[in-house]
Every structure is written in structure tokens, then in C-alpha cells.
XYZ file of N, CA and C in Angstrom:
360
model
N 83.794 24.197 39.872
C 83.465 22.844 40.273
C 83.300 21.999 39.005
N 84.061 21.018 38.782
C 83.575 20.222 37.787
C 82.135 19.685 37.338
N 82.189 19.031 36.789
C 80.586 17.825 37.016
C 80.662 16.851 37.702
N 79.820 16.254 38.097
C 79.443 14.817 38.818
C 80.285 13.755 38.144
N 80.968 12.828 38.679
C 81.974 11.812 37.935
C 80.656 11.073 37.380
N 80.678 10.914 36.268
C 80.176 9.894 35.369
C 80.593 8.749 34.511
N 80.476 7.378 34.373
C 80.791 6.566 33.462
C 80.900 7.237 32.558
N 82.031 7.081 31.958
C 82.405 7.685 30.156
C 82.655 8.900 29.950
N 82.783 10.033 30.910
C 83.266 11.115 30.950
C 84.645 11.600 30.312
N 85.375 9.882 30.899
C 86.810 10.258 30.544
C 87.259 10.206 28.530
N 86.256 9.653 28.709
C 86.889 9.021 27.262
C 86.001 10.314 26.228
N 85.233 11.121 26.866
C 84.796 12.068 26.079
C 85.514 13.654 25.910
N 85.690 14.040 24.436
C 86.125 14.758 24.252
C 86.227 16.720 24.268
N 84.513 16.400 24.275
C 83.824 17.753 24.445
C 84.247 18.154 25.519
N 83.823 19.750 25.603
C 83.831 20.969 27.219
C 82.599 20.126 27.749
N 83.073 19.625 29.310
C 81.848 19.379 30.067
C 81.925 20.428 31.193
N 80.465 21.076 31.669
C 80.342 22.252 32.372
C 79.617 22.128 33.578
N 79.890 22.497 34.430
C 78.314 22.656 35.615
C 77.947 23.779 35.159
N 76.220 24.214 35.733
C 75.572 25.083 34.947
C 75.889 26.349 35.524
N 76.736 26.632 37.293
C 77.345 27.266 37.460
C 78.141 27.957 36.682
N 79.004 27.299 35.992
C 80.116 27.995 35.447
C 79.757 28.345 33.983
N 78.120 27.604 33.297
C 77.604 28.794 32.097
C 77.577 29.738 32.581
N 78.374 30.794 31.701
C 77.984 32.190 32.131
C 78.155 33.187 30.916
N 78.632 31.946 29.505
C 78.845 33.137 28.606
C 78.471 31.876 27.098
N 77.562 32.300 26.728
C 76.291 31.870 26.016
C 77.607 31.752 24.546
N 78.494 32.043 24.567
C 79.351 31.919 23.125
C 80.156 30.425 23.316
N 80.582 30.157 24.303
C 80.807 28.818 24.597
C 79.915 27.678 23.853
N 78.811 27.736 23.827
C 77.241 26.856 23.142
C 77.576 27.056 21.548
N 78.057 28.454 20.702
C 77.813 28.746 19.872
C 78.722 27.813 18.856
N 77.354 27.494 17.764
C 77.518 26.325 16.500
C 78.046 25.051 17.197
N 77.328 24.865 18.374
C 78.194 23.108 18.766
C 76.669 22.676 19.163
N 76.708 21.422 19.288
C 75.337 20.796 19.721
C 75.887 20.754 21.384
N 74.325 21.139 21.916
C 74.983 21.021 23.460
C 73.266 19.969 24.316
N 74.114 19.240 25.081
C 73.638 18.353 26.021
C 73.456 19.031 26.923
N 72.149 19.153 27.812
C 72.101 19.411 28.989
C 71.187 18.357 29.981
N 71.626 17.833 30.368
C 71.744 16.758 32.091
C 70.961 17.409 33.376
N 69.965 16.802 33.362
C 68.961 17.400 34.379
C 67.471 18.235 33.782
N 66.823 17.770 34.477
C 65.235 19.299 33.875
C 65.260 20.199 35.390
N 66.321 20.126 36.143
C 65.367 21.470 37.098
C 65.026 22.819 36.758
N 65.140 23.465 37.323
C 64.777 24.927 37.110
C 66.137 25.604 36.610
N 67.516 25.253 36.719
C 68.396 25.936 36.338
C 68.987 25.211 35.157
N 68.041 23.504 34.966
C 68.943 23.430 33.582
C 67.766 24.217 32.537
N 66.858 24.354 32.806
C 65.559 25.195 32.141
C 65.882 26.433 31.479
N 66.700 26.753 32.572
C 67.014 28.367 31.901
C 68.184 27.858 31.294
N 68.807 27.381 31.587
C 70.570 27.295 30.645
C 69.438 27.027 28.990
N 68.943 25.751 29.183
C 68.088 25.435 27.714
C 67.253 26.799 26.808
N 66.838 27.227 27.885
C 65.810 28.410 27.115
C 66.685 29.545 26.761
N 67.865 29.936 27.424
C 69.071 31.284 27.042
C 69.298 30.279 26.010
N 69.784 29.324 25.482
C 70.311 28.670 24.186
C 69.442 28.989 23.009
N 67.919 28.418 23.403
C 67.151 28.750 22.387
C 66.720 29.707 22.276
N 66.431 31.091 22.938
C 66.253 31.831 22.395
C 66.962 32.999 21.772
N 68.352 32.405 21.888
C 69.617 33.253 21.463
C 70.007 32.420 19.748
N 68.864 31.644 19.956
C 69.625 31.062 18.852
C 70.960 30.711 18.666
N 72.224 30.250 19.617
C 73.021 30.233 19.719
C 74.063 28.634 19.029
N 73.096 27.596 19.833
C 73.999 26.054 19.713
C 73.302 25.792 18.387
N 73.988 24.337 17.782
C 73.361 23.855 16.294
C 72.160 23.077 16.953
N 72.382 22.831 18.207
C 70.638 22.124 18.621
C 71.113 21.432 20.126
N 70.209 21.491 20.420
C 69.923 21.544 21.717
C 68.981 20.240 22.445
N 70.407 19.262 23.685
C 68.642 18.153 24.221
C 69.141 17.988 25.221
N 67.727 18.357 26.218
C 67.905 17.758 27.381
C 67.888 16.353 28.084
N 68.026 15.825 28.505
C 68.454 14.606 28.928
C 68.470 14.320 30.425
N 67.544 13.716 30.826
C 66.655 13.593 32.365
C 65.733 12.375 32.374
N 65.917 11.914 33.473
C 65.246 10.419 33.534
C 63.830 10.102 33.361
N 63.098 11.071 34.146
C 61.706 11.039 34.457
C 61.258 13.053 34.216
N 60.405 13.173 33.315
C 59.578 14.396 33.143
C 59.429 14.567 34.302
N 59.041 16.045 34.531
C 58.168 16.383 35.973
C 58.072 18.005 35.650
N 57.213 18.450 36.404
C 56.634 19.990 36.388
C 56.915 20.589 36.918
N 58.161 21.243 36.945
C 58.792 21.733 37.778
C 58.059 23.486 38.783
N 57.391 22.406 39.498
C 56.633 23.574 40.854
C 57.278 23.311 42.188
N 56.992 24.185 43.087
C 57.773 23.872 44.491
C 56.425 22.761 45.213
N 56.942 22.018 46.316
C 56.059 20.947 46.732
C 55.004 21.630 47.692
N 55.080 23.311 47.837
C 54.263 24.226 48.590
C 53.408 24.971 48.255
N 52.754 25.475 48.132
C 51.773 27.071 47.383
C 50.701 27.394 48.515
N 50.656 28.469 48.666
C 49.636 28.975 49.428
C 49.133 28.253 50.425
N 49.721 27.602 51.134
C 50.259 26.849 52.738
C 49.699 25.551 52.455
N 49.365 25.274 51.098
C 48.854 23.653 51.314
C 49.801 23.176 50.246
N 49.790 22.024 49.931
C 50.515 21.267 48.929
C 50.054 21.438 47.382
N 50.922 21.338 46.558
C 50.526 21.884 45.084
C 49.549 20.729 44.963
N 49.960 19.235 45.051
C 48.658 18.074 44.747
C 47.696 18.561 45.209
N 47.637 18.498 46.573
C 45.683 19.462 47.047
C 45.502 20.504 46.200
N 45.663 21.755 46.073
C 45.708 22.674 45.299
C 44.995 22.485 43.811
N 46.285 22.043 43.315
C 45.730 21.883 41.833
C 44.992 20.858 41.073
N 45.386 19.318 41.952
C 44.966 18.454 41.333
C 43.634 17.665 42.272
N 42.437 18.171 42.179
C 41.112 18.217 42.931
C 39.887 18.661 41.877
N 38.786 18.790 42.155
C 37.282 18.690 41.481
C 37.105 20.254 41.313
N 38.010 20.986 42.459
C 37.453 22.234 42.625
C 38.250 22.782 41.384
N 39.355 22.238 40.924
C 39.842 22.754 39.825
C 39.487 23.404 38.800
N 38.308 22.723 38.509
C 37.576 22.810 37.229
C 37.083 24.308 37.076
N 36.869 25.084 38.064
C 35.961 26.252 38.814
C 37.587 26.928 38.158
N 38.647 27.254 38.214
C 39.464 27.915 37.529
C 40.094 27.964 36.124
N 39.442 26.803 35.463
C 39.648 27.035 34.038
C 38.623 27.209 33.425
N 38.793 27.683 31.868
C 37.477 28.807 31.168
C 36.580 27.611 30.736
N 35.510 27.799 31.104
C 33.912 26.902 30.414
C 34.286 26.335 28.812
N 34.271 25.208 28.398
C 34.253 24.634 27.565
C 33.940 25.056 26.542
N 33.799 24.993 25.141
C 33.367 25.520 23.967
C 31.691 25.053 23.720
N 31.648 24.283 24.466
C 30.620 23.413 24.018
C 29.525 23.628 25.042
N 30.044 24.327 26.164
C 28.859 24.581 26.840
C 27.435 25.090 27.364
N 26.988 25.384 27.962
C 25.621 26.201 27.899
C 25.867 27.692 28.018
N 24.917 28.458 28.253
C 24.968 30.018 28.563
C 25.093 30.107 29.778
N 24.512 29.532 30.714
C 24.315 29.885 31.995
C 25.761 29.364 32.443
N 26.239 27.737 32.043
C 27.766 27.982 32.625
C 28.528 29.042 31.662
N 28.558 29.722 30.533
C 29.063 30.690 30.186
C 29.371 32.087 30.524
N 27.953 32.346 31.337
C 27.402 33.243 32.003
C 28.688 33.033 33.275
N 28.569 32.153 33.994
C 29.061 32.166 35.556
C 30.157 31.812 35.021
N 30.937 31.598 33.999
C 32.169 31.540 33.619
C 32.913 32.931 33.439
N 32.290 33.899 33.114
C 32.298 35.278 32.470
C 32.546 36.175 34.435
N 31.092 35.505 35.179
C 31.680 36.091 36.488
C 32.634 36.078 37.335
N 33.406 34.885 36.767
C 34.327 34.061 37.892
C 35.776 34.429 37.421
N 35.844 35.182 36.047
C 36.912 35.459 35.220
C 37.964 36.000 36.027
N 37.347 37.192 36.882
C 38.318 38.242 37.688
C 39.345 36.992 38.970
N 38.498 36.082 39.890
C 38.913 35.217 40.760
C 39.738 34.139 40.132
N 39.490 33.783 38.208
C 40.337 32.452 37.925
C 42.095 33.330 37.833
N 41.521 34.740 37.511
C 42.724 35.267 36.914
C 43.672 35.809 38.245
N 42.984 35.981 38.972
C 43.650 36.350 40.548
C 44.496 34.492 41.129
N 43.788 33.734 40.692
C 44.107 32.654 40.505
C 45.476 32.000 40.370
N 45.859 31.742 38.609
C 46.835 31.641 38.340
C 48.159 32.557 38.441
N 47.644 33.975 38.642
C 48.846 35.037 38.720
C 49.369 34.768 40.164
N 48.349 34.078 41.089
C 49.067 33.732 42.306
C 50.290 32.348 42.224
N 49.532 31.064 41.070
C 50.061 30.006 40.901
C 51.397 30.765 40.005
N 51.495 31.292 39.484
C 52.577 32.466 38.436
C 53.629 32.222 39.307
């Protein structure tokens, strides 16, 4: 499958790819490579580049950042979930804090860590 028709495609000279048809990491090698999109599969095309050390450098190119999670987790929505008061109760007690929240920070360790390996 080609790529998406884009303004200025034609007049460009480079290999343009869908991320489908990456499949062999020597193609990238010593060229600077563009990659179009942040989802989850231009993520990995980016991260097999860099950690193969392969292209002369590497940028992604996407309109708007975003965090790439599913809009579901554990039957409620990731916003309820993660972004709430109760949050706070799963990350580690501050540096600066007292003993006693240190203390109940120390108990809660086993449930924050059951926690994120679920968000994992």
C-alpha cells in the first residue's frame, strides 16, 4: 500500500513507506528518516531505529503530542482512573515528607506496585 496522497509527495525524491511495509531496518541505514504519526506503530518503527542505531537521525512529526493509552482500563475510562485525587495514594511519598506518611507509604508499596503493573 502506498502512503496517504500528500501535498508535495510528488516532487519528493526519497523512499516513502507505510509502516506496514518497514520490515527490514537496513532500508533506514545512514539516511535521515521522517516518521509521520506518534501512534503506537510509528513508536515502534522510531524506537527499532534508535535502538539499532541504524538512520543518521531520526524525527517524528505529528500534530498534537498525546499518551498513547487505550481510552479503557479496568472497565472505567483512563481520565477517571488516572487523572483524580485518589491518584496521589499510588505514587511514592515525597522526599520531603513526614514519617508517618513514609510509614503508610512503605505499607501501600505492595498495592501501588500491583497498581501500575496492571496500568503496564
Amino acid at each position: 500500500m502506498p502512503p496517504p496522497p500528500t501535498q508535495g509527495t510528488d516532487v519528493y525524491a526519497g523512499i516513502q513507506l507505510h509502516a506496514k511495509d518497514f520490515v527490514d531496518l537496513a532500508i533506514a541505514h545512514g539516511r535521515r528518516v521522517v516518521i509521520v504519526g506518534a501512534g503506537k506503530t510509528a513508536l515502534d518503527c522510531v524506537s527499532s531505529i534508535v535502538a539499532t542505531n541504524t538512520a543518521t537521525s531520526v524525527t517524528l512529526l505529528y500534530r498534537q503530542a498525546h499518551w498513547p493509552l487505550p481510552r479503557r482500563m479496568m472497565f472505567t475510562s483512563v481520565r477517571s482512573l488516572l487523572f483524580n485525587r485518589a491518584m496521589t495514594a499510588m505514587l511514592p511519598p515525597y522526599y520531603t515528607a513526614g514519617l508517618g506518611t513514609h510509614a503508610a507509604g512503605r505499607v501501600m508499596e505492595p498495592l501501588r506496585r500491583a497498581f501500575w503493573r496492571g496500568v503496564e
